[in-house]
Every structure is written in C-alpha cells, then in structure tokens.
Coordinates of C-alpha atoms and ligand atoms in Angstrom, one line a residue:
X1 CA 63.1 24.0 -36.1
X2 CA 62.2 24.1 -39.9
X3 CA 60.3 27.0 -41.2
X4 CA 61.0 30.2 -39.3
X5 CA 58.9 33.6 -40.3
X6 CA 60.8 36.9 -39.9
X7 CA 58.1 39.4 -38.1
X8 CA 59.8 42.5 -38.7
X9 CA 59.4 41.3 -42.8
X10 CA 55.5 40.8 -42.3
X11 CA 53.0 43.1 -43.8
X12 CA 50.1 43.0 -45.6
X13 CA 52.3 43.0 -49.0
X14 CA 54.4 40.4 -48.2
X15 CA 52.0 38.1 -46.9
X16 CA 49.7 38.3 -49.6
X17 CA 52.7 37.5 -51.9
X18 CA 53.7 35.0 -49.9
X19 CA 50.0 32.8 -49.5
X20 CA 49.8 33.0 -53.5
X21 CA 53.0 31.1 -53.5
X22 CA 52.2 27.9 -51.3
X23 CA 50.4 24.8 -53.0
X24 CA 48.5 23.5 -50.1
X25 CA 47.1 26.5 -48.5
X26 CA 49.8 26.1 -45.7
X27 CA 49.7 29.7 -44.5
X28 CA 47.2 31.9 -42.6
X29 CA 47.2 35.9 -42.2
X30 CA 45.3 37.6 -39.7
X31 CA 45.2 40.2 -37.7
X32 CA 48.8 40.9 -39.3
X33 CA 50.1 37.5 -37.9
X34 CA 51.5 34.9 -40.5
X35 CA 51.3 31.7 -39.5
X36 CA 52.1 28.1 -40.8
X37 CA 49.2 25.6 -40.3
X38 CA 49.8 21.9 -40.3
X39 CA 49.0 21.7 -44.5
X40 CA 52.5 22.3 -44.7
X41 CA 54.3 19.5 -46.1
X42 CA 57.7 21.3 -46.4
X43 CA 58.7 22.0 -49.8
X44 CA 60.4 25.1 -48.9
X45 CA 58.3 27.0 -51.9
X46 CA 57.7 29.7 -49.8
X47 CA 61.5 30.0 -48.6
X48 CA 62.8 29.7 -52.4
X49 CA 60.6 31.9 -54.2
X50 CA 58.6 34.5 -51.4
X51 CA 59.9 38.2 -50.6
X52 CA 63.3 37.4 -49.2
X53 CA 63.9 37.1 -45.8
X54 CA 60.4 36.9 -44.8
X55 CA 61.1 32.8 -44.4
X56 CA 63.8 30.4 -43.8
X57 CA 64.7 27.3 -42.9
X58 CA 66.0 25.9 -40.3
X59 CA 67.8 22.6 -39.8
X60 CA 66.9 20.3 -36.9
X61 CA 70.1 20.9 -34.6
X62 CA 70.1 17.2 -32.8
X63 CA 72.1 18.3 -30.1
X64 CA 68.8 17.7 -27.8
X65 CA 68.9 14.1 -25.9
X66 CA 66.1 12.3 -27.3
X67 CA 63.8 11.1 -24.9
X68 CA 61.4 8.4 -25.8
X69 CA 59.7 8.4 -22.9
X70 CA 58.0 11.4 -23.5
X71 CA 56.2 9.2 -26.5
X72 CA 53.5 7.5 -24.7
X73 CA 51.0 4.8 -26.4
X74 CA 50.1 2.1 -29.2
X75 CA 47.8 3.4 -31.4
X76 CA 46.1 1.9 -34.3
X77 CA 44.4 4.1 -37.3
X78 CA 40.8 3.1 -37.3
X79 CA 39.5 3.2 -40.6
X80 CA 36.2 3.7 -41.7
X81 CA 34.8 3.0 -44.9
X82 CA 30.6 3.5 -45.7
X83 CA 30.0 3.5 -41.5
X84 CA 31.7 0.5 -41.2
X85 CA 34.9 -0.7 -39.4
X86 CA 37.9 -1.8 -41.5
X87 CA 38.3 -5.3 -40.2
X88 CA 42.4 -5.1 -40.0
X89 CA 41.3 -2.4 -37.6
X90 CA 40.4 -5.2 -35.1
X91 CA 43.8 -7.2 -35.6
X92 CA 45.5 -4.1 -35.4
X93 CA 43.9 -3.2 -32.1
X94 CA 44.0 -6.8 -30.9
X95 CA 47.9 -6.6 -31.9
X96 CA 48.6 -3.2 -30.1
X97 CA 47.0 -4.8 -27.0
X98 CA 49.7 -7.5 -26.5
X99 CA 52.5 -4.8 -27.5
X100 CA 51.7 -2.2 -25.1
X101 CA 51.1 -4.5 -22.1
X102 CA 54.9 -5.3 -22.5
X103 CA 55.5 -1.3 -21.6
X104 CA 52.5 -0.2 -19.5
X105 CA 51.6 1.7 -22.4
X106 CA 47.8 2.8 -23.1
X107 CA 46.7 1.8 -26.4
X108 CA 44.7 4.7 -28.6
X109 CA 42.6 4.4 -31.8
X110 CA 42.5 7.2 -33.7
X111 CA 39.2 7.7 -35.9
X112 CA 38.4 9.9 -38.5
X113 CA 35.2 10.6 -40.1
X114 CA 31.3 12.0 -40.2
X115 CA 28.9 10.8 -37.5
X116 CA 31.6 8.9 -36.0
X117 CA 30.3 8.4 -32.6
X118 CA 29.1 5.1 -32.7
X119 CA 31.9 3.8 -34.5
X120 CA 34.4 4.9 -32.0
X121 CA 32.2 3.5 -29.2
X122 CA 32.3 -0.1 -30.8
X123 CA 36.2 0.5 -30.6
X124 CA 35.9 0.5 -26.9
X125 CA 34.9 -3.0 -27.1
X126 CA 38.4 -4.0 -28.8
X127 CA 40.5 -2.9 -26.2
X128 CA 41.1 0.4 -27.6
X129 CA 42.1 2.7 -23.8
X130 CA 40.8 6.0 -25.6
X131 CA 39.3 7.1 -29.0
X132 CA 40.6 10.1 -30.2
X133 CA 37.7 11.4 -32.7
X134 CA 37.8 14.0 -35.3
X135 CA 34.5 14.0 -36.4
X136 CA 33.2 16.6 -39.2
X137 CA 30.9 16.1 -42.3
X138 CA 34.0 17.6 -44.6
X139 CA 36.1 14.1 -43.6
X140 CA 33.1 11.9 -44.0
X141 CA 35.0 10.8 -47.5
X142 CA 38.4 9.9 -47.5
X143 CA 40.6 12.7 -49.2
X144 CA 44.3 12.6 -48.2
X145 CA 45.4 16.0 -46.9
X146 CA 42.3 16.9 -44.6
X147 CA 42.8 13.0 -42.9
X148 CA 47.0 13.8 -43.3
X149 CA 46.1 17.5 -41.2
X150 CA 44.5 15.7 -38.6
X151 CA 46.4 12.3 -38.5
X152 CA 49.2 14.7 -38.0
X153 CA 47.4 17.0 -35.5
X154 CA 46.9 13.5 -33.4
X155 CA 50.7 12.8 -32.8
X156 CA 51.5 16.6 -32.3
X157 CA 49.5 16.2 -29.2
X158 CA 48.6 13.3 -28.1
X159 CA 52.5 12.3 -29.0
X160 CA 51.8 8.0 -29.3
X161 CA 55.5 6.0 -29.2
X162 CA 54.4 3.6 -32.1
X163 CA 51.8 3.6 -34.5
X164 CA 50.0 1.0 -36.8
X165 CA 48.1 1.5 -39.8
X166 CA 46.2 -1.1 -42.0
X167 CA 47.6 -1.5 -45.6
X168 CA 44.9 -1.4 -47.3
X169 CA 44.4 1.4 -50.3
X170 CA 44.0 4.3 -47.9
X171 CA 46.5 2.8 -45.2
X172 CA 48.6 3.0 -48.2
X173 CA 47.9 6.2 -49.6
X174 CA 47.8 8.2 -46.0
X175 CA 50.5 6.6 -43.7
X176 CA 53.6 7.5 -45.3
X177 CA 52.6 11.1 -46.0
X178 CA 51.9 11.7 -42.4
X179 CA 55.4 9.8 -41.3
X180 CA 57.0 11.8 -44.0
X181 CA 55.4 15.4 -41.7
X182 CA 56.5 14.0 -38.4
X183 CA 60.3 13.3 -39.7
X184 CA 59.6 9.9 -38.8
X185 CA 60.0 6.1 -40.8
X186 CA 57.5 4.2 -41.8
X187 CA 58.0 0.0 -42.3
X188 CA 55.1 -1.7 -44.5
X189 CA 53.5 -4.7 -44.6
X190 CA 55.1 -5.6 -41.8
X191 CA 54.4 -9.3 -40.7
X192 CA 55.6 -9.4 -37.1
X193 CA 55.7 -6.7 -34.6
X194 CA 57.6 -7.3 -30.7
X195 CA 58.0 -4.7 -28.5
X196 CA 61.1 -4.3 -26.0
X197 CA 61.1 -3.0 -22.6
X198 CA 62.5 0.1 -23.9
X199 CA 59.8 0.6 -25.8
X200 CA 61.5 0.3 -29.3
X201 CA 58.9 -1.4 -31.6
X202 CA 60.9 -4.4 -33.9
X203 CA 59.0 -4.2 -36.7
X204 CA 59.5 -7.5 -38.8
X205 CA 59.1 -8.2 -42.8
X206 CA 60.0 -10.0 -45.5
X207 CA 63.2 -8.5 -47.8
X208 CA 65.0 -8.9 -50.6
X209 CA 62.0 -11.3 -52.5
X210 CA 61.2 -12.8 -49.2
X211 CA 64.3 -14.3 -48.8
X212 CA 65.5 -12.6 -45.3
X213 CA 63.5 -11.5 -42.6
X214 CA 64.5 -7.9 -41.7
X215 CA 64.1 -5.9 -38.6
X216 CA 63.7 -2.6 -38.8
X217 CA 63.9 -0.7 -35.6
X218 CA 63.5 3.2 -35.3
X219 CA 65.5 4.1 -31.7
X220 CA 66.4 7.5 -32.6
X221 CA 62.8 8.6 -33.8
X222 CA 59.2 8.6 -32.7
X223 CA 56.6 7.7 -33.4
X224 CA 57.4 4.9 -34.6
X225 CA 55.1 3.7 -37.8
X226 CA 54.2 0.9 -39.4
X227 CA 51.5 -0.6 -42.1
X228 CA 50.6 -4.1 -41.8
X229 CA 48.2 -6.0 -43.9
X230 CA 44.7 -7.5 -43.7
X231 CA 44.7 -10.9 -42.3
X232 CA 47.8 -11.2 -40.8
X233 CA 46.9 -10.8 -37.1
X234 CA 43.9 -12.3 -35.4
X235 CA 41.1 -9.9 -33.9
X236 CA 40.1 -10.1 -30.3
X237 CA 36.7 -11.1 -29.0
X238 CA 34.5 -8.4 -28.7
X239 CA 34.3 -7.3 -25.1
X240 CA 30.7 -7.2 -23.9
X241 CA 31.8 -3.5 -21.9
X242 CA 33.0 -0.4 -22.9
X243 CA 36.4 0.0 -21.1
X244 CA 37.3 3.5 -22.1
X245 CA 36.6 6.6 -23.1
X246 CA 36.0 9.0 -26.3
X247 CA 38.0 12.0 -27.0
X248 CA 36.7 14.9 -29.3
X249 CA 39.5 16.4 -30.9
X250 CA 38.9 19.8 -32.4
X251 CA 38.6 20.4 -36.3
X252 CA 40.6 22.8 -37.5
X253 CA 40.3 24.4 -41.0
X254 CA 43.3 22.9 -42.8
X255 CA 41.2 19.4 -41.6
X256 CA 38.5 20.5 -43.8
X257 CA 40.7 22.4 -46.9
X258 CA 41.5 19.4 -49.8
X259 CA 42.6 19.8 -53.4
X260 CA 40.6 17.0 -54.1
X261 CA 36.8 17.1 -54.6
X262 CA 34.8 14.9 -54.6
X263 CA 32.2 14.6 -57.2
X264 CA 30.3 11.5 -57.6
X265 CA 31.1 8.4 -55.8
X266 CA 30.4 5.4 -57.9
X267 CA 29.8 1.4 -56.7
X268 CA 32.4 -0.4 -58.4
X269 CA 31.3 -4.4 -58.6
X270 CA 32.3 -6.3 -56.0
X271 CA 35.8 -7.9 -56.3
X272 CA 36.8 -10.8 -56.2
X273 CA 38.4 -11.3 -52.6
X274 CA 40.7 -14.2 -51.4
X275 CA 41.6 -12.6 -48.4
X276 CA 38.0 -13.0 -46.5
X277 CA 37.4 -16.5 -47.8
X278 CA 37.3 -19.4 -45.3
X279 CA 38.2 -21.9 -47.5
X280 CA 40.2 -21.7 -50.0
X281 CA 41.7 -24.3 -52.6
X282 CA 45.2 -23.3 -53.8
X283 CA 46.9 -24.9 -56.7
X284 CA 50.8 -24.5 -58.1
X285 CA 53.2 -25.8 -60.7
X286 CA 52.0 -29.4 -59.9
X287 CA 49.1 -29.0 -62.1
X288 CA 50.5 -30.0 -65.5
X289 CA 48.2 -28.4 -67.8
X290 CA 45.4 -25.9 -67.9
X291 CA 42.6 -27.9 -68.9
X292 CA 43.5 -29.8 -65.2
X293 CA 42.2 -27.0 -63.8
X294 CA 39.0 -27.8 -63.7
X295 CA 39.5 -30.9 -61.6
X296 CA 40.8 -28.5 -58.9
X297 CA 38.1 -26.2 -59.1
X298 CA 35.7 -29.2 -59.1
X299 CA 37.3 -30.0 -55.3
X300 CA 37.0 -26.3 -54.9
X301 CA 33.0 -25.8 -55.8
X302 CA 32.6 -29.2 -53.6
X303 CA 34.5 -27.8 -50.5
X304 CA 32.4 -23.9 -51.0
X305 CA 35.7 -23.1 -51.5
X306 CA 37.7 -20.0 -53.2
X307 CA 40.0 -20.8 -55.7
X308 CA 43.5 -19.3 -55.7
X309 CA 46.9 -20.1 -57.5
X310 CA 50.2 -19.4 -56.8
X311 CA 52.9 -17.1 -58.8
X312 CA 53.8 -19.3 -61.4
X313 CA 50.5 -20.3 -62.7
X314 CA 49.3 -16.3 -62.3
X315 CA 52.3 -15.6 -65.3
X316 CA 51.0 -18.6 -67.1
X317 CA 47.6 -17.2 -67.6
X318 CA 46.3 -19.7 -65.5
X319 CA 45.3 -17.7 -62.6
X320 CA 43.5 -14.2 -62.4
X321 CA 46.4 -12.0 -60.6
X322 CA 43.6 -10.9 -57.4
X323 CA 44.0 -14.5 -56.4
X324 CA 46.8 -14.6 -56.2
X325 CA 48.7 -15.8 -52.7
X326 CA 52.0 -14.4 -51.2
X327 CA 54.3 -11.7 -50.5
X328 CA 53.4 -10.4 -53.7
X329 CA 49.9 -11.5 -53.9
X330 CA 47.1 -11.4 -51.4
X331 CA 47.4 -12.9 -47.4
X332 CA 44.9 -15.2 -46.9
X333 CA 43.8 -16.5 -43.2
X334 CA 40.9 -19.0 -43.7
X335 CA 40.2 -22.0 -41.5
X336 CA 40.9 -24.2 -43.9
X337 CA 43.5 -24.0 -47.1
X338 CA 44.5 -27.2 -49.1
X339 CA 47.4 -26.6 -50.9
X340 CA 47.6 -28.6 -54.7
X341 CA 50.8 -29.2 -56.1
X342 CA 52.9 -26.3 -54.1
X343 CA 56.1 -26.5 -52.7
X344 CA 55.7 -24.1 -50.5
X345 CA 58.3 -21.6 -51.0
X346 CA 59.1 -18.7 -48.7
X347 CA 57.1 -15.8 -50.8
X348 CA 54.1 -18.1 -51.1
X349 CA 53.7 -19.2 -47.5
X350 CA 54.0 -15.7 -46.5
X351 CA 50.5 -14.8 -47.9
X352 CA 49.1 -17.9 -46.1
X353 CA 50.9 -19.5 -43.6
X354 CA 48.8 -17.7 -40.4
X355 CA 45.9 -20.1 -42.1
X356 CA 43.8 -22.3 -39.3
X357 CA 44.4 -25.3 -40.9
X358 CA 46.6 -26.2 -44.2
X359 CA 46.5 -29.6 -45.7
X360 CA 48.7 -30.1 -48.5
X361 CA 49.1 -32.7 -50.9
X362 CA 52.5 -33.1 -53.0
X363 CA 54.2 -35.8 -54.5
X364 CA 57.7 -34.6 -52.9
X365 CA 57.9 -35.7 -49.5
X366 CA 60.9 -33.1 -48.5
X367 CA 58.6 -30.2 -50.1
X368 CA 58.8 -27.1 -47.8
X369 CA 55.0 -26.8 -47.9
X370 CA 54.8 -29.8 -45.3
X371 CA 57.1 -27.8 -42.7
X372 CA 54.0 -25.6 -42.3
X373 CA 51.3 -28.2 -42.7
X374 CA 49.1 -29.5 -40.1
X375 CA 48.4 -32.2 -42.1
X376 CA 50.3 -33.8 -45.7
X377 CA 49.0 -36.2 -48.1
X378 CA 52.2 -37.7 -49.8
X379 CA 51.0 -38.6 -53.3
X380 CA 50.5 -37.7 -57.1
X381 CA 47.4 -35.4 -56.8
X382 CA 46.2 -36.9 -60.0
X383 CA 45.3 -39.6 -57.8
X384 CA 44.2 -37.7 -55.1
X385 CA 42.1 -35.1 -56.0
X386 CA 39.7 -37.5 -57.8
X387 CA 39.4 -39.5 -54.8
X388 CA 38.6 -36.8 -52.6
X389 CA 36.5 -35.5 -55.0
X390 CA 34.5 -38.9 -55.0
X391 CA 34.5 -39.3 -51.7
X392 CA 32.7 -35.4 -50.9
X393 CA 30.3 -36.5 -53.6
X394 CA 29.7 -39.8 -51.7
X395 CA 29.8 -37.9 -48.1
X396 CA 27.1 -35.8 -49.9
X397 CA 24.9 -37.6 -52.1
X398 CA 25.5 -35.3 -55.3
Ligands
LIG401 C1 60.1 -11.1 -55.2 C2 59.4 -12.4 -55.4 C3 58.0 -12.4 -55.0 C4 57.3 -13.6 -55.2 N1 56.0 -13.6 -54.8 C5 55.3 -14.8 -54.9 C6 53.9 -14.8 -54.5 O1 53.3 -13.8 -54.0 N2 53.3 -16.0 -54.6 C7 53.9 -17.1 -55.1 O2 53.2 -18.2 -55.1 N3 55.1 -17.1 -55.5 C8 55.9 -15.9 -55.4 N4 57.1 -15.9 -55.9 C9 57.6 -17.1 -56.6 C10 58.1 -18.2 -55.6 O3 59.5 -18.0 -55.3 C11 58.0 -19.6 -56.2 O4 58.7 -19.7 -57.4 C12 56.6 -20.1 -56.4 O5 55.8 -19.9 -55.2 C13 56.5 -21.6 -56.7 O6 55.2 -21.9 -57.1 P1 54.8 -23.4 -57.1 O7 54.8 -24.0 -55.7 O8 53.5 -23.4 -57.9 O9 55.8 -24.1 -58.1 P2 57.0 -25.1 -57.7 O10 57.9 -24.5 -56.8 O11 57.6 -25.5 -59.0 O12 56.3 -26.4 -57.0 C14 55.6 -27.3 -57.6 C15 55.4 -28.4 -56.6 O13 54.5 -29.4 -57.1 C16 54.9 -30.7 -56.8 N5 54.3 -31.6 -57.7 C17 54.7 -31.8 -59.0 N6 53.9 -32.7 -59.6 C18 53.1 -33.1 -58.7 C19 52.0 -34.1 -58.7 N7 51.7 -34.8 -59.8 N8 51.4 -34.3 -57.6 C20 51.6 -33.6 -56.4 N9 52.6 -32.7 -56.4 C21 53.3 -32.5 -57.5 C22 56.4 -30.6 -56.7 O14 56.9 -31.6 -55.9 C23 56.6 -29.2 -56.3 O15 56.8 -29.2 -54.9 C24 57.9 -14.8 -55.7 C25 59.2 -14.7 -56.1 C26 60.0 -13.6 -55.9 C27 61.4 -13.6 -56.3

C-alpha cells in the first residue's frame, strides 16, 4: 500500500523527471529500476506533479486482520549526546523492563550514532535484551532525517509492539516524524505507562490543563509510541554483567543523506537545570512580596539547594521560567523538595510529586500539597522559614 511505481512508465526520461521532483531524495534509479527509499515521507509530490501514470497512490485497504502479535518487544530510543548516555535513557530502559515482563516480551534499545560500540555495551548492563546499532560517522551529530531513515528502518524489521522515547529536544524533534512514517500514534510526556496481557500499552497523561488523567491506548496500530520526560521514572541499578547482545544494523545511504549540515557546533553555557538537582527549595503564592524572596533563597543556599517557583510567581516576574515546576514547567525528582507556600495543585505536583521526600509548610491545613507530603509543617512560613533558617545556622556554626 501507498506509493505504487508503474514499470512499463519507467525510463530513463521519466525517472530523471521524476527524482528532480522529490524534496528528500526519496527515490533511487539504477540499472533502469526506480525505487522508493525510506526518505520518503509521503507528500505525494511525485504522484501530483511527475510524468503521469508513472506513480500512484494507494490507500491502505484494512480489510487485513490485524495481528499484534506479529509486533514483538519494548524498546526504548537510546540517545546519545557528546558519547554519553541520555540519563531518561536508563528510566526508560528500567521502565520497559517491568512492561515487557507482563508479556514475555524482549526488551530492545535502539542506538544511533559514531563509535557507538561502547555505548551500546553499557546498555547491556540496564537490562536492555539486544542493541540494535546503527553506527556510522555521518550520524555521529544528531540531524533528523538520517536518525528518522534508520529509526524507521528499525521498526520495518525488527517490528517492536511499543516503543518509548525520551522527551527531551531530540526525543521531541525525532519521535513524531518517525510515528508519523509508520502510520502509527504517538502520546507525549506521558506520566504512566501499564501494559495488558494483550499487549496493548495504556499510555497515561495529564489533559485538558492537568485536570483529567487520559488514557490513550492504540489497539488497532503498532507500534505503539510514546515520549516520556526526564525524571519521571527511576533508573535500575547497573547490572555488574552483560546480559545480551549487540546487533549491527546495516547503513543504508538515505541514513547518511540530510538537508541539514552541519557547520560549526558551538558550547552554549550551561543552563540552569532543576530537573538534576537533589534538593531543591520551591516557593508559591504564599510568599507575599518579592523582596521575601530572599529569605527563601537564604533556606535554599543553607540546604545546597536549587531554587524553583511555581506558575504564579514565574508570571509575576518572580521566578526565571527554567525553574519553573509542573506540567508546564520542568519534572523534578530530587531526594529532597520543601515546598513554601504551595497548595499543591494538580499541574504543579505533576512536575514533582515522584520526589524522594517532600516537606511542605503551609498555613492551610486542608492544602492539597499535604495529600502528597511525607511530612507537613502547619504554620505561617514567616515563622517558619526563619527558624529553620536559624536552626541550620546553629546545626552548622555559620
Ligand atoms: C494548563 C495549565 C498548566 C499549568 N501549569 C503549571 C505549572 O507547570 N506549574 C505550576 O506551579 N502551576 C501551573 N498551573 C497553575 C496551577 O493551576 C496553580 O494555579 C498554581 O500551581 C498555584 O500556585 P501556588 O501554589 O503558588 O499558589 P496558590 O494556589 O495561590 O497557593 C498558595 C498557597 O500558599 C498558602 N499560604 C498563603 N500564605 C501563607 C503563609 N503565610 N504561610 C504558609 N502558607 C501560606 C496558601 O494556603 C495556599 O495553599 C497551570 C495551570 C494550567 C491551567
């Protein structure tokens, strides 16, 4: 099914007309053989405007029974940034673990890259069942379509029933191109996965501003693919052996054609980042004026804490946007988070509620922040915050 090439149409003429029409250098002539590679991202140029009847599309007839169990496998998009492992890459792996031992599936990690060898070895002590490597020197920088060619090469044949991606910027940028190619859906920033015997993947997030949970489940298509965000899953202990093995998956040339290139890669300053901080001091509407403020990031510098704010005090000015917690901020996980003045409302404890341990002071003892506490201080933190604040100073002689 889709596009369809005509043979008895095919020459040398009609070809070359045809490969000056597509955008992503989908087709290939040799030998007198056209041929569609897997750059093709369907937009039907080369139907609509190339030598009639040479190509034509095809709608999927879905009279075929679809068969899920020909999809076999968790797998988890490794990604690789400067030789290192993405961390989410971990808490995806540790996550697709606990899914496919409910199905007796394997689970796969799929890594793209230059000199990836050792990378995909360290996998191996995640849990990951196989690596499937496409390793070149042309995809040792991210560019979308060559990783989008062989992403999409990877389901063609090794066919996985669910996927999961990080979303981070590439996650972002890469995952719903290569669902759009397989026909599939794609659910983002999902917050809780569960897989069911039958091997449909409920794939869990927060709608309509945060205020419903959905579940979005895909039982007519596969695979079935979904982003999920840094710091919402925990990673696994690192296995002292290697249980698995590495697969080298061939390079084909559309891996290593892009429309992008590459010039000069450039360090940008490190940024602030909430999401890998281990403590972290959070304050919210509580905190009465800005010059208060300080106080709280007194506490903060005292802990070796991050601080972060929530929505409110962001759109006052208060608070710089990147630290920002919640569905529409950052997620945080650290092992320790003291909430200031927060209520705790659905679309801020989603960015933080997976936290180790979450002390939160408010003057309201019915506030919702205390339903995912581990511990609550009831009190005005005018009071509180300078007493804690004297007492660290006491507990540590400064
Ligand atoms: C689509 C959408 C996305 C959103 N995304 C986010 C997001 O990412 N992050 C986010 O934070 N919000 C987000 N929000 C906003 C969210 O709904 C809440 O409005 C917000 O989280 C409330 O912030 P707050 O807790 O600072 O303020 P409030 O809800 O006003 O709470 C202030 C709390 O301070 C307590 N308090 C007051 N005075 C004192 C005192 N002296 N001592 C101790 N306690 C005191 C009060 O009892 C109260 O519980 C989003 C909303 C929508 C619709």
């Amino acid at each position: 099914m889709g596009l369809i090439i005509h043979p008895e149409k095919v020459n040398d003429k009609t070809a070359a007309a045809v490969l000056s029409l597509c955008p992503f250098g989908a087709l290939d002539y040799e030998n007198g053989i056209l041929s569609v590679n897997s750059g093709c991202r369907n937009c039907r140029m080369c139907v609509r405007k190339g030598p009639e009847g040479l190509m034509t599309w095809e709608e999927e007839k879905k009279t075929e029974v679809f068969d899920p169990s020909s999809w076999r496998g968790v797998a988890v998009f490794a990604e690789e940034r400067d030789g290192r492992i993405h961390p989410v890459t971990l808490e995806l792996l540790g996550k697709a673990r606990e899914l496919a031992a409910v199905i007796s599936h394997p689970v796969y990690a799929l890594l793209i890259g230059s000199g990836g060898e050792p990378l995909a070895r360290e996998l191996l002590h995640y849990g990951a069942d196989k690596v499937f490597l496409y390793d070149n020197p042309s995809l040792g920088r991210f560019t979308v379509s060559p990783y989008a060619a062989a992403f999409t090469d990877f389901i063609s044949k090794i066919r996985p029933s669910s996927i999961l991606v990080g979303a981070t910027n590439l996650g972002r940028s890469l995952a719903p191109r290569v669902a759009a190619r397989c026909g599939t859906g794609l659910t983002a920033d999902c917050t809780v996965l569960q897989m069911k015997e039958n091997t449909d993947l409920v794939q869990i997030r927060p709608a309509f501003g945060g205020n419903i949970m959905a579940q979005i489940v895909t039982p007519r298509t596969r695979p079935q693919f979904c982003t999920v965000r840094y710091k919402v899953f925990s990673p696994p202990g690192r296995s002292e052996a290697e249980c698995g093995e590495i697969v080298r998956m061939a390079v084909t040339p559309d891996m290593k054609r892009s429309g992008t290139e590459i010039l000069e890669v450039r360090e940008k300053p490190r940024e602030i980042d909430i999401s890998e901080a281990e403590t972290i001091v959070a304050f919210g509407r509580g905190v009465s004026k800005e010059s208060d403020i300080a106080m709280i990031r007194e506490l903060a510098d005292l802990l070796g804490a991050q601080l972060a704010g929530t929505r409110p005090t962001v759109e006052a000015g208060w608070t710089d946007p990147r630290r920002q917690i919640g569905l529409s901020g950052r997620t945080v996980k650290p092992k320790l988070i003291l909430t200031v003045g927060i209520s705790g409302s659905v679309q801020f404890a989603a960015g933080m509620k997976n936290s180790d341990c979450i002390i939160a002071i408010n003057s309201d003892p019915n506030a919702g922040i205390f339903d995912i506490a581990h511990l609550g201080i009831v009190g005005d933190l005018y009071e509180i915050v300078p007493m804690l604040i004297s007492k660290i100073r006491e507990a540590k002689h400064v």
